[in-house]
Coordinates of C-alpha atoms in Angstrom, one line a residue:
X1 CA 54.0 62.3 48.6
X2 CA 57.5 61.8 46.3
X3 CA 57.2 59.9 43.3
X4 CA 58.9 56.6 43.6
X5 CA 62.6 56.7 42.1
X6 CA 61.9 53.3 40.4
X7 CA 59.0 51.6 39.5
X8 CA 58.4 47.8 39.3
X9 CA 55.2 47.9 36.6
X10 CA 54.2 46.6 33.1
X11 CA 53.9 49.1 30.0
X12 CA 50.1 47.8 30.4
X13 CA 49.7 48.9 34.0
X14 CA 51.2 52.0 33.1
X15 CA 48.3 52.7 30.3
X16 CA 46.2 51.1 32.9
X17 CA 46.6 53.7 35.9
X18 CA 46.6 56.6 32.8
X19 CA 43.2 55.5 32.4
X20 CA 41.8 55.3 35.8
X21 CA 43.0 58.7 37.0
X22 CA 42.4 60.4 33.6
X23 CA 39.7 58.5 31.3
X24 CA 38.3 61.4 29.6
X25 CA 41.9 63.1 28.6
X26 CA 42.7 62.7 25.0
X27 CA 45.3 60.2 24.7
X28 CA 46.0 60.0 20.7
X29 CA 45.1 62.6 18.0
X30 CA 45.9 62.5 14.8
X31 CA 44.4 66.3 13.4
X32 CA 45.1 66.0 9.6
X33 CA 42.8 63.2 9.9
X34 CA 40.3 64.3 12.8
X35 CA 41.1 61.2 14.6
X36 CA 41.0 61.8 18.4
X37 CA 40.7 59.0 21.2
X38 CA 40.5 59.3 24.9
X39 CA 42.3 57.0 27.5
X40 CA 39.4 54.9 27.8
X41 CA 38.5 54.8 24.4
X42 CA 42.5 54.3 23.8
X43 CA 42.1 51.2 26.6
X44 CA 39.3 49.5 25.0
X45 CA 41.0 49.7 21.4
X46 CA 44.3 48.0 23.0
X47 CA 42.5 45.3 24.8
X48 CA 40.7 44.4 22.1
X49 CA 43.9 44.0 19.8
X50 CA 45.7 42.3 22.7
X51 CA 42.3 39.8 22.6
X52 CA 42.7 39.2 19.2
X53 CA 46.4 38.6 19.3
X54 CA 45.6 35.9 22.0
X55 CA 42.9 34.4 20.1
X56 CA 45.3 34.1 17.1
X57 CA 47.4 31.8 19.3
X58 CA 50.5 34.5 20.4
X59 CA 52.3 33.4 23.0
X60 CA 54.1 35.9 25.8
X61 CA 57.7 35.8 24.6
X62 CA 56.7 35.9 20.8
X63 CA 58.4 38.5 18.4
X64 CA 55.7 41.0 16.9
X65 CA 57.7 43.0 14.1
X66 CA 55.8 46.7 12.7
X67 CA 56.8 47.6 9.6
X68 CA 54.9 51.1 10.0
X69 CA 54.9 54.8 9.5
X70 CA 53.4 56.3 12.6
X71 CA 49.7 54.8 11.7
X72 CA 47.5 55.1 14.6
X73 CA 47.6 51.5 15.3
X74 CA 51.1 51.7 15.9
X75 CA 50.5 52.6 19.6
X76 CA 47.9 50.5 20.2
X77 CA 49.8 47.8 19.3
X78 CA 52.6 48.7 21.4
X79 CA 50.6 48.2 24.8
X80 CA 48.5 45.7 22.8
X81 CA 51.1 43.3 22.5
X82 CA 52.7 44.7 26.5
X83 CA 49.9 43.3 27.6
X84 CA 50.1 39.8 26.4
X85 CA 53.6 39.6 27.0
X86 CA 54.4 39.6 23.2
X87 CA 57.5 41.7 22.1
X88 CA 57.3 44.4 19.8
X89 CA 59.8 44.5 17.1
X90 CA 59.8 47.7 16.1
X91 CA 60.9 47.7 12.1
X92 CA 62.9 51.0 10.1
X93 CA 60.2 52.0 7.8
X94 CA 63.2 52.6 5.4
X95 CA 64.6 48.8 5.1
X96 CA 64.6 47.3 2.0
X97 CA 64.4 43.8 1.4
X98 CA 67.8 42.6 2.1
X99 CA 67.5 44.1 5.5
X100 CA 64.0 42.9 6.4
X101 CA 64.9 39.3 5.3
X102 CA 68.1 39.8 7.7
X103 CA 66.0 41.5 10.8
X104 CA 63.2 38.4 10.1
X105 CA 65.7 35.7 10.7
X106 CA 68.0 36.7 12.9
X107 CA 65.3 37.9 15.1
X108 CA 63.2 34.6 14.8
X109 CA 60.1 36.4 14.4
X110 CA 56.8 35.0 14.6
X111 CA 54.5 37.9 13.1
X112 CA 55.0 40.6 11.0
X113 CA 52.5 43.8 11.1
X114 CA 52.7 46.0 8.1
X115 CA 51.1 49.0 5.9
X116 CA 50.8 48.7 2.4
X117 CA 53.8 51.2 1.2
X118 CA 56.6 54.1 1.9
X119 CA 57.7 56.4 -0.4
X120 CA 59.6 53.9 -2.6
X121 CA 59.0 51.0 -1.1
X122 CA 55.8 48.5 -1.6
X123 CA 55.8 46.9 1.7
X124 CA 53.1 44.5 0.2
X125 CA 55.1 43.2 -2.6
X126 CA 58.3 42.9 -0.5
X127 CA 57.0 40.5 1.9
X128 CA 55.2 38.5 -0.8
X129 CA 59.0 38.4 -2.5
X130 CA 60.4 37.3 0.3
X131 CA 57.4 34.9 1.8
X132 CA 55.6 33.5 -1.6
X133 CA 53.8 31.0 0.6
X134 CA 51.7 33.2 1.4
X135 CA 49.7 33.1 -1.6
X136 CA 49.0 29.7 -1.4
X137 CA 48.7 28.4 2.1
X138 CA 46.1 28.7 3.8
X139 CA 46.5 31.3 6.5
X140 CA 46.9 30.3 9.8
X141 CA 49.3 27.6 8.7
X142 CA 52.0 29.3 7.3
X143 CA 54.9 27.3 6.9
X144 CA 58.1 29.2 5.5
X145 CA 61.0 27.9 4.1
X146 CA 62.9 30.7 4.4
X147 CA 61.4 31.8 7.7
X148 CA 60.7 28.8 9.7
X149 CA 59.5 30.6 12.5
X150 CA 57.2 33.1 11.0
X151 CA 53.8 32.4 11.6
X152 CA 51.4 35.1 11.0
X153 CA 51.3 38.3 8.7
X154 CA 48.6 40.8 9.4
X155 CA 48.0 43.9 7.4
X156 CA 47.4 47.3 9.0
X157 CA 44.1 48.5 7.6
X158 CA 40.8 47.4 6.3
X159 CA 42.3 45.8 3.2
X160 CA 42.3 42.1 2.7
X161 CA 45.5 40.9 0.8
X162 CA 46.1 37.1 0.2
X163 CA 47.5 35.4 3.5
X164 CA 47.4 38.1 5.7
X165 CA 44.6 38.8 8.6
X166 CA 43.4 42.4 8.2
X167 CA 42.4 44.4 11.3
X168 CA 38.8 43.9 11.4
X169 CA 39.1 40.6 11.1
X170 CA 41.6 40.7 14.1
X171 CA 39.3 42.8 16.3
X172 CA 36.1 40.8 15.7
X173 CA 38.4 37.5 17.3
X174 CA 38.7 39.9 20.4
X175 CA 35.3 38.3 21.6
X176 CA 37.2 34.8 21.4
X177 CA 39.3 35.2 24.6
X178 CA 37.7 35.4 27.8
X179 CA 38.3 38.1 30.3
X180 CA 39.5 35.7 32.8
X181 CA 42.0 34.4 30.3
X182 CA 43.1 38.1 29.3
X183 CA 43.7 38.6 32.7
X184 CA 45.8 35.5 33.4
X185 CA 48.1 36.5 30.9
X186 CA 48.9 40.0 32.4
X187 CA 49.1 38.7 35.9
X188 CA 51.8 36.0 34.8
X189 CA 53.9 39.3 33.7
X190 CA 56.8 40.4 35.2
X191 CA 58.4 44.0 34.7
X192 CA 61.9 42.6 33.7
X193 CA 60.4 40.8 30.8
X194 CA 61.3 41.7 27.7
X195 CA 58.7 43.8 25.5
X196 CA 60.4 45.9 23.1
X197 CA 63.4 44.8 20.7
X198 CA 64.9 47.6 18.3
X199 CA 67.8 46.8 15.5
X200 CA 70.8 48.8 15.9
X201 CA 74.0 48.8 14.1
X202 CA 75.4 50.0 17.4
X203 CA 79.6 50.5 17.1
X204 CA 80.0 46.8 15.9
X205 CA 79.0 44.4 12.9
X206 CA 75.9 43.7 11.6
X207 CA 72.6 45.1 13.6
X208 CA 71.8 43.7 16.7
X209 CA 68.8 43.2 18.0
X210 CA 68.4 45.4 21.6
X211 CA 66.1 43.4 24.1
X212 CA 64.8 45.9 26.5
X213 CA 62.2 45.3 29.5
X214 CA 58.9 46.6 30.6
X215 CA 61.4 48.6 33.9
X216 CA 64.0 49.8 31.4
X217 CA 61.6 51.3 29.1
X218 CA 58.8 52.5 31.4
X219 CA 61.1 53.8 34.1
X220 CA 63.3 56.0 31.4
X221 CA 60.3 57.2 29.8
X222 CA 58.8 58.7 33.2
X223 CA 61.9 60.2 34.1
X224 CA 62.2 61.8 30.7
X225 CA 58.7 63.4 31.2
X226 CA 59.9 64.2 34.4
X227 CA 62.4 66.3 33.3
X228 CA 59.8 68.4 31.2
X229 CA 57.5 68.6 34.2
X230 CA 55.2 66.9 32.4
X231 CA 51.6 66.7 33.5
X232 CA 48.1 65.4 31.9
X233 CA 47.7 69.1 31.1
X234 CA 50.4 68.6 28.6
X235 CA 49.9 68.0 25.1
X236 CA 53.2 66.2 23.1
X237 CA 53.5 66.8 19.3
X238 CA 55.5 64.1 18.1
X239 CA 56.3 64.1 14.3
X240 CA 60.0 62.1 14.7
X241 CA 59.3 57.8 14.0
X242 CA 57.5 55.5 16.5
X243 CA 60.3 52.6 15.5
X244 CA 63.3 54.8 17.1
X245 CA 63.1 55.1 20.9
X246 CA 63.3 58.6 20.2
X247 CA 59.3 58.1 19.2
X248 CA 58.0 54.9 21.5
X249 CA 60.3 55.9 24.7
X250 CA 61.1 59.3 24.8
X251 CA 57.6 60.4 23.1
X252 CA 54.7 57.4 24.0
X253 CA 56.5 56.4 27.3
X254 CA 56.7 60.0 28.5
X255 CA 53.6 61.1 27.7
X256 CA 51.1 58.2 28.7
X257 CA 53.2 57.8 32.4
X258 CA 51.8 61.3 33.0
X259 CA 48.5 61.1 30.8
X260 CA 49.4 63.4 28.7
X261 CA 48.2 63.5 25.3
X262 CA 49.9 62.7 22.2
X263 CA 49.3 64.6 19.2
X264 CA 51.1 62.4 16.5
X265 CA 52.0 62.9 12.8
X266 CA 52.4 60.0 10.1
X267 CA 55.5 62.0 9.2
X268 CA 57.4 65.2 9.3
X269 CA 56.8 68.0 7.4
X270 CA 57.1 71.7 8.7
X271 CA 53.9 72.7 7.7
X272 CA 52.0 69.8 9.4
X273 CA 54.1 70.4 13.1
X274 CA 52.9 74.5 12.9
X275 CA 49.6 73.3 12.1
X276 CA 48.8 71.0 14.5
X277 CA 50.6 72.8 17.3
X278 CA 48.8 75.5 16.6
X279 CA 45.0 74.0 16.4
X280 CA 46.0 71.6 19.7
X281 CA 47.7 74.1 21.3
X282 CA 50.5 71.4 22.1
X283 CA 52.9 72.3 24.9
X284 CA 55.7 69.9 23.9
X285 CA 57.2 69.6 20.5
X286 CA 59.9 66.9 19.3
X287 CA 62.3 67.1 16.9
X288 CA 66.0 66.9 15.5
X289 CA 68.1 70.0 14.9
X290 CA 66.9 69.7 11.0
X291 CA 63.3 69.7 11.9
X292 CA 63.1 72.5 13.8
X293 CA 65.6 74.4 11.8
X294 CA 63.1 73.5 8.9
X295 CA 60.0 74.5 10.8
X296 CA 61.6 77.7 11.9
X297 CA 62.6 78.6 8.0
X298 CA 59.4 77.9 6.9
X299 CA 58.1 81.4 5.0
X300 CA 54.5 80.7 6.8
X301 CA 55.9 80.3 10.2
X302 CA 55.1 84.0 11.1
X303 CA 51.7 83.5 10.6
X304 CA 51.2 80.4 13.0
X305 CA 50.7 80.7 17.1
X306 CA 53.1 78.9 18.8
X307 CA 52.4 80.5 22.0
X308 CA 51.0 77.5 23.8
X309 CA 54.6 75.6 23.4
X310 CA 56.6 75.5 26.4
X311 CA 59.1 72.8 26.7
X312 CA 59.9 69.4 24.1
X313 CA 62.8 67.9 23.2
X314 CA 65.5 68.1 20.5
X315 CA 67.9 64.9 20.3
X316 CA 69.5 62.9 17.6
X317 CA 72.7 65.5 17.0
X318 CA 74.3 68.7 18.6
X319 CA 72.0 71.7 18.5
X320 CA 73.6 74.9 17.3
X321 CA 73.6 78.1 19.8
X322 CA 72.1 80.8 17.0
X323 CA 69.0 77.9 16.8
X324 CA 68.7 77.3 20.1
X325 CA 68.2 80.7 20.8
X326 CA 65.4 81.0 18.1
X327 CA 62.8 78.2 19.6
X328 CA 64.0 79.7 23.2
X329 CA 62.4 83.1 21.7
X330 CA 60.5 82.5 18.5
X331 CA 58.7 79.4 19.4
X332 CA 58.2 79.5 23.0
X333 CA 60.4 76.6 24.6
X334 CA 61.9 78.3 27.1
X335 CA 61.8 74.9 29.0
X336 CA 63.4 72.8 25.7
X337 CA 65.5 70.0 26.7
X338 CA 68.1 68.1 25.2
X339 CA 68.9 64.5 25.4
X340 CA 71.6 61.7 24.4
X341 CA 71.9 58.0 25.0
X342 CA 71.6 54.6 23.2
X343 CA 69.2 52.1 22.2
X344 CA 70.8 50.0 24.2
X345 CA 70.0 52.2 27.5
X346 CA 66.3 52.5 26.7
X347 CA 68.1 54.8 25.6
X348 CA 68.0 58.2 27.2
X349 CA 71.4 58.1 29.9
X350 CA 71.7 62.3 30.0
X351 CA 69.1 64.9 30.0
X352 CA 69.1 69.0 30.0
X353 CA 66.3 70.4 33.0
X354 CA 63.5 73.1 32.0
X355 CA 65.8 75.5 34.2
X356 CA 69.5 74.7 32.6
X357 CA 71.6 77.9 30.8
X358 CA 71.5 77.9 26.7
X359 CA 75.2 77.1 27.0
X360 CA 74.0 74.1 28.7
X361 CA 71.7 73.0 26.6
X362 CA 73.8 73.8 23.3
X363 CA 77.4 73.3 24.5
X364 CA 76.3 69.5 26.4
X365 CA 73.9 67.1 26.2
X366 CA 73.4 67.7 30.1
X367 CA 73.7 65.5 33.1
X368 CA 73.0 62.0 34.8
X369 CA 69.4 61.1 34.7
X370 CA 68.1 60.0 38.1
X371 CA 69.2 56.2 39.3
X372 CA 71.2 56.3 36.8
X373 CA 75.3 56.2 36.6
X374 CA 77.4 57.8 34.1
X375 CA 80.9 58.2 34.0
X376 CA 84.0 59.0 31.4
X377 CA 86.6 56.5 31.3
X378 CA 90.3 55.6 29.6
X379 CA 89.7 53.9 26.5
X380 CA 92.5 51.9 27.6
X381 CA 92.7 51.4 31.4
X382 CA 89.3 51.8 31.8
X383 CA 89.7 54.1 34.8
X384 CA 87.5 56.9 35.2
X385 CA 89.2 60.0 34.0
X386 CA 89.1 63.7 35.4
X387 CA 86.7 66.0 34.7
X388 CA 87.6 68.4 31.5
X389 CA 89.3 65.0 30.3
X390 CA 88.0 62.9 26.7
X391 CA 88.0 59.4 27.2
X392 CA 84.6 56.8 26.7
X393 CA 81.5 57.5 27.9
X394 CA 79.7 54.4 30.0
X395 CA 76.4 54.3 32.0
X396 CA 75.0 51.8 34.2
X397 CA 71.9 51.3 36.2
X398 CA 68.2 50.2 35.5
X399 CA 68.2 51.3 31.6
X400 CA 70.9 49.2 30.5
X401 CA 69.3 46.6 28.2
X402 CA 68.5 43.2 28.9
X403 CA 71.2 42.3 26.0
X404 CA 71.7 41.5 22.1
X405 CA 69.2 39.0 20.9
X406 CA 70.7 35.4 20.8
X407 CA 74.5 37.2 20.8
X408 CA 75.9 36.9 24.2
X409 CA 79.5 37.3 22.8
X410 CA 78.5 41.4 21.9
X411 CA 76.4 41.7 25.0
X412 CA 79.8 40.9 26.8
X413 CA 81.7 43.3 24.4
X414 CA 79.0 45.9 25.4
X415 CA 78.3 45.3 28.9
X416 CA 81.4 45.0 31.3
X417 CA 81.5 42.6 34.4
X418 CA 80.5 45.4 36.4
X419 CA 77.7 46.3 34.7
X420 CA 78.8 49.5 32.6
X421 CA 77.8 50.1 29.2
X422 CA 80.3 51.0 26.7
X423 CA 78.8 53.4 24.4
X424 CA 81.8 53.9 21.9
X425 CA 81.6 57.8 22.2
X426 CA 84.1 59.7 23.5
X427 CA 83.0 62.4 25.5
X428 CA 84.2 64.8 28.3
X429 CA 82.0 65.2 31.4
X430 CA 82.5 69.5 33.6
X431 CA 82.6 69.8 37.0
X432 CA 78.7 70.0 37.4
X433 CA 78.6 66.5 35.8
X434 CA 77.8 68.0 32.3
X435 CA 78.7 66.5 29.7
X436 CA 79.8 66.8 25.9
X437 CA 79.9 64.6 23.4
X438 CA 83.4 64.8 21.1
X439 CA 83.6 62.0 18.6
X440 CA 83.1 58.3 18.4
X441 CA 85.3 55.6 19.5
X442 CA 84.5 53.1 16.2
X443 CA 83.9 54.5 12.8
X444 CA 79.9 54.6 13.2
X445 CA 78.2 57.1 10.3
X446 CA 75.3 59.2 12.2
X447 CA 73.8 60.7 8.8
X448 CA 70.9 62.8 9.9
X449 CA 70.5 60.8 13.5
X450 CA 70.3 57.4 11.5
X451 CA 73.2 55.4 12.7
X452 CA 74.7 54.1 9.6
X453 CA 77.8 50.9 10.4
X454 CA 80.3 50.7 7.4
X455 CA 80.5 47.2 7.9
X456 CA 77.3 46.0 6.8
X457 CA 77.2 48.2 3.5
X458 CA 80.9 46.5 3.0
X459 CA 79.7 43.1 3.4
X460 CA 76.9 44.1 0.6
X461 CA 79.0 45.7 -1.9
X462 CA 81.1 42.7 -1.8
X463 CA 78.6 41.0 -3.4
X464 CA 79.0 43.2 -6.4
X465 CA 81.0 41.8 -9.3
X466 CA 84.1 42.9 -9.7
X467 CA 84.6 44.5 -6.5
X468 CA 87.9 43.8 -5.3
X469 CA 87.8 45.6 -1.8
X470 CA 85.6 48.3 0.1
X471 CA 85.9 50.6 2.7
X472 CA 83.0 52.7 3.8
X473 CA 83.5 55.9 5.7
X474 CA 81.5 58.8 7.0
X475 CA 82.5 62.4 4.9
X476 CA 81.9 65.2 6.3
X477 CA 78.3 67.1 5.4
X478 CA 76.8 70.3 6.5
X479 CA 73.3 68.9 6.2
X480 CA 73.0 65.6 7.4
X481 CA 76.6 65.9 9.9
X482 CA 77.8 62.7 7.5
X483 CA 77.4 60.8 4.3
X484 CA 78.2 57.7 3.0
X485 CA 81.3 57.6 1.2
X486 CA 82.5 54.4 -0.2
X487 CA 86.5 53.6 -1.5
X488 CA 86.3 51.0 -3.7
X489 CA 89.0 48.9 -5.7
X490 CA 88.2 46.7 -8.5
X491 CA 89.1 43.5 -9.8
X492 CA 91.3 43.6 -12.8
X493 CA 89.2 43.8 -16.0
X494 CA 86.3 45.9 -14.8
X495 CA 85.8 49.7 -15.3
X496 CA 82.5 51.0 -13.0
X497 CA 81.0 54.5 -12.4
X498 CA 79.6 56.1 -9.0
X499 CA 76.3 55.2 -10.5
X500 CA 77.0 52.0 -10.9
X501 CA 77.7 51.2 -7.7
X502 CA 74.8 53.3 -6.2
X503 CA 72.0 51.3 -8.9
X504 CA 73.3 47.4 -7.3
X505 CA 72.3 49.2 -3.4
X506 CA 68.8 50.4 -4.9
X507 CA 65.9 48.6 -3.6
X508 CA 68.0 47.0 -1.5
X509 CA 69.5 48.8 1.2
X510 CA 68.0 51.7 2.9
X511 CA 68.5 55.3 0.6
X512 CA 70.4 56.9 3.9
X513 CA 73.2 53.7 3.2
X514 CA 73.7 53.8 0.0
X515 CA 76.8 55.6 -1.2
X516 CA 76.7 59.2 -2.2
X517 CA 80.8 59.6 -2.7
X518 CA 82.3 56.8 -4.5
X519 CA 86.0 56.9 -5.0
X520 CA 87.8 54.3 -6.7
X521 CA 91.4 53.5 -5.9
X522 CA 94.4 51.2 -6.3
X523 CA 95.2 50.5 -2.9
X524 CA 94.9 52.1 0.7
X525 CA 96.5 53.8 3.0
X526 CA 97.9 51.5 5.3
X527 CA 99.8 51.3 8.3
X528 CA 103.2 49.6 9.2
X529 CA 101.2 46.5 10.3
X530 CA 99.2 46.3 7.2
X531 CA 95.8 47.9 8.9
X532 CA 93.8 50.5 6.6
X533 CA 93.7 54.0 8.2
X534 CA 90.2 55.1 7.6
X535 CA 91.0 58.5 9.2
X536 CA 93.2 58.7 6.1
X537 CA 90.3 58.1 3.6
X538 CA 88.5 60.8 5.8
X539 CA 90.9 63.1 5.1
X540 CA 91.1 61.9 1.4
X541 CA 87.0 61.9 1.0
X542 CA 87.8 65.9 1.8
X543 CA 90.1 66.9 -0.6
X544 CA 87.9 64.6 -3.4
X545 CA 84.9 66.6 -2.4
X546 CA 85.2 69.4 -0.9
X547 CA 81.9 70.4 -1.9
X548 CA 80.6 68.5 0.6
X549 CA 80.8 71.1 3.7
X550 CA 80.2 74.0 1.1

């Protein structure tokens, strides 16, 4: 019998049917810590955090932000809170304070769920900074003046810190809710609620907040198993971040639609990824160009067996041919795909099949997932153009999101009255429906497949003292594809140094953001009209550092 195009299903019926057909398939390992979990055990785990949750009063509809490596209860909590109709908010584990106060209100969250620290960053002391009441009222009835709708904190471990529930304590109120009620709540779901949101700077402003439903997520997620001819034979080794959809759609989604197991790292580090595809014998690996260029450069690669790998995915920027060609033959994939989309179309719109050329798979970003529409249009007329022809590349069908969180006027920017999504890349589509990606419409920074808008570090460094003006544009790097490099003019009177400017952005904005060229100048390069050609400061970030593409 053919698999339904669409599905109209929750994320928790999903986990649900993973467990009846399969109970006694692994669903999580974690191998540097011998943690392994099958469905059912995986099941009991989630409805027992999703009882809990309930018992602590959340309601379906309420924000549930994870400020998280990729801890194991990250994916519990992500059907967890499915199931009650919650919405997880799935947090950068690199934000600093200035953006998690941002995210927090704009985002109306009601509970935050964090781990004690990342590199850097105490995530512990950063919420106490920014929420002090929560050393002094009682917990349960927190009352935030700077976040009025913030109600609960909970910490992701055994741990008790003042104001914040741990996770025992959370399980042990699973036996609170009844069954009956448990089961209430999931049957008063519908699959075009909302259930995940994800902060992207997309091609506009400050970040948005992408609302995206149970059948945009779940549906995308099948497919993109699908497309790896996934089975629950198959086991996923996913060491890319649970808080992109690169991690919770293309990864989770993918895997537990087919109950397949997912072998998961906290974080990436070649050594780790050979390891444990090695001792799991995982048939799917994930992965930017950098990681796998990393894992393949590795001087103890040759001693590691790869040979169970067959097929994964690499995503996030363009692949070059030479390493292509070396996980085809070194490391197994002869079934790698490649994908590209947006968080805003949950988010995978094209994907490479198990069967498509290398020049396929290095020269596009492939073709049309199924039920879903993608087309290349005039930037200006918005008419679809021929093929071979660069113009802006739109999709529409069941992955485009629900919209921006309480910003209809960018939804409308985003979304056309005919449905289409404006991504902002340009891009030319072949003759087979192939198609390339060739530049970007707005002056978005990808550094390292982190989407970086100028705007918002503008808008910070404008609180700087004796900053006059700031433009921020991408420069050119062989590493990352960009950097950050920031033109600055001062105010009369002051005299700063690159350093300068990068020690006010410390602690407070993400390291990916802050500047690594600083160039300070007297004035711009402007049109007739008075607007500031950034390609110009491109071309000028060049010629200042050439060093940069060395």
């Amino acid at each position: 019998m053919d698999k339904p195009a669409l599905r109209e299903i929750t994320l928790g019926q999903m986990l649900d049917e993973a467990i009846m057909q399969h109970p006694d398939n692994e669903a999580v390992v974690y191998v540097d810590r011998n943690y392994r979990m099958t469905y059912r055990e995986f099941g009991e785990l989630v409805d027992n955090l999703a009882k809990g949750l309930m018992a602590m009063g959340v309601q379906k509809g309420e924000k549930v932000a994870i400020w998280a490596t990729n801890v194991p209860y990250w994916v519990a909590f992500q059907f967890a809170t499915a199931k009650i109709g919650a919405v997880l908010l799935t947090v950068n584990t690199f934000y600093k304070t200035a953006e998690l106060e941002y995210l927090l209100k704009q985002s109306e969250c009601e509970n935050l769920l964090l781990i004690d620290s990342f590199r850097d960053t105490d995530y512990v002391q950063t919420v106490y900074e920014l929420v002090p009441e929560l050393r002094t009222q009682e917990r349960g009835y927190l009352r935030s003046e700077k976040f009025p709708d913030l109600k609960r904190v909970f910490f992701l471990g055994q741990e008790k810190h003042r104001g914040m529930y741990s996770m025992p304590e959370l399980l042990a109120l699973s036996r609170v809710t009844s069954e009956e009620d448990y089961r209430a709540r999931q049957a008063s779901l519908d699959p075009h609620d909302v259930v995940n949101m994800q902060y992207t700077s997309g091609t506009t402003g400050f970040p948005k907040g992408v609302m995206l439903t149970h059948y945009n997520i779940g549906n995308n997620g099948f497919w993109i198993g699908e497309n790896q001819k996934f089975t629950h034979k198959d086991r996923v080794c996913l060491p890319v971040p649970l808080f992109h959809c690169f991690g919770c759609v293309l990864g989770v989604l993918a895997a537990v639609s087919h109950a397949a197991t997912l072998v998961i790292l906290e974080g990436f580090t070649p050594l780790l990824v050979l390891a444990a595809v090695e001792e799991e014998k995982c048939t799917a690996l994930y992965g930017v160009p950098t990681m796998f260029i990393a894992v393949l450069e590795h001087r103890s690669f040759p001693r590691y067996d790869l040979s169970s790998l067959r097929t994964g995915i690499m995503a996030g920027s363009p692949c070059p041919v030479p390493v292509m060609e070396k996980v085809i033959d070194a490391m197994h994939m002869s079934e790698i795909t490649i994908c590209y989309g947006l968080t805003e179309t949950s988010p995978v719109m094209t994907q490479t099949r198990v069967n498509d050329t290398i020049e396929q798979r290095t020269r596009t970003v492939g073709r049309a997932m199924p039920e879903i529409e993608v087309r290349v249009v005039d930037p200006e007329t918005g008419e679809t153009v021929a093929p071979g022809v660069q113009g802006e590349v739109c999709c529409r069908g069941y992955n485009v999101m629900k919209g921006y969180y309480n910003n209809p006027d960018a939804t409308a920017q985003a979304i056309d009255p005919d449905g289409w999504m404006h991504s902002g890349d340009l891009g030319v589509m072949d003759e087979d429906g192939y198609l390339s990606i060739t530049g970007r419409l707005k002056d978005m920074i990808i550094r390292g497949g982190e989407n970086v808008y100028p705007r918002e570090i503008e808008e910070f460094l404008y609180r700087m003292e004796g900053i006059k003006d700031v433009q921020v544009v991408g420069v050119p790097s062989r590493k990352y594809g960009e950097e950050v490099g920031a033109f600055v003019i001062l105010k009369e009177g002051f005299d700063y140094a690159t350093e300068d400017i990068r020690d006010f952005c410390r602690g407070q904005i993400s390291r990916y953001k802050i500047p690594k060229y600083v160039v300070f100048l007297d004035e711009y390069p402007m049109t007739a009209s008075g607007k500031i050609q950034k390609f110009k400061l491109r071309e000028l970030a060049g010629q200042y550092f050439p060093e940069a593409m060395e």
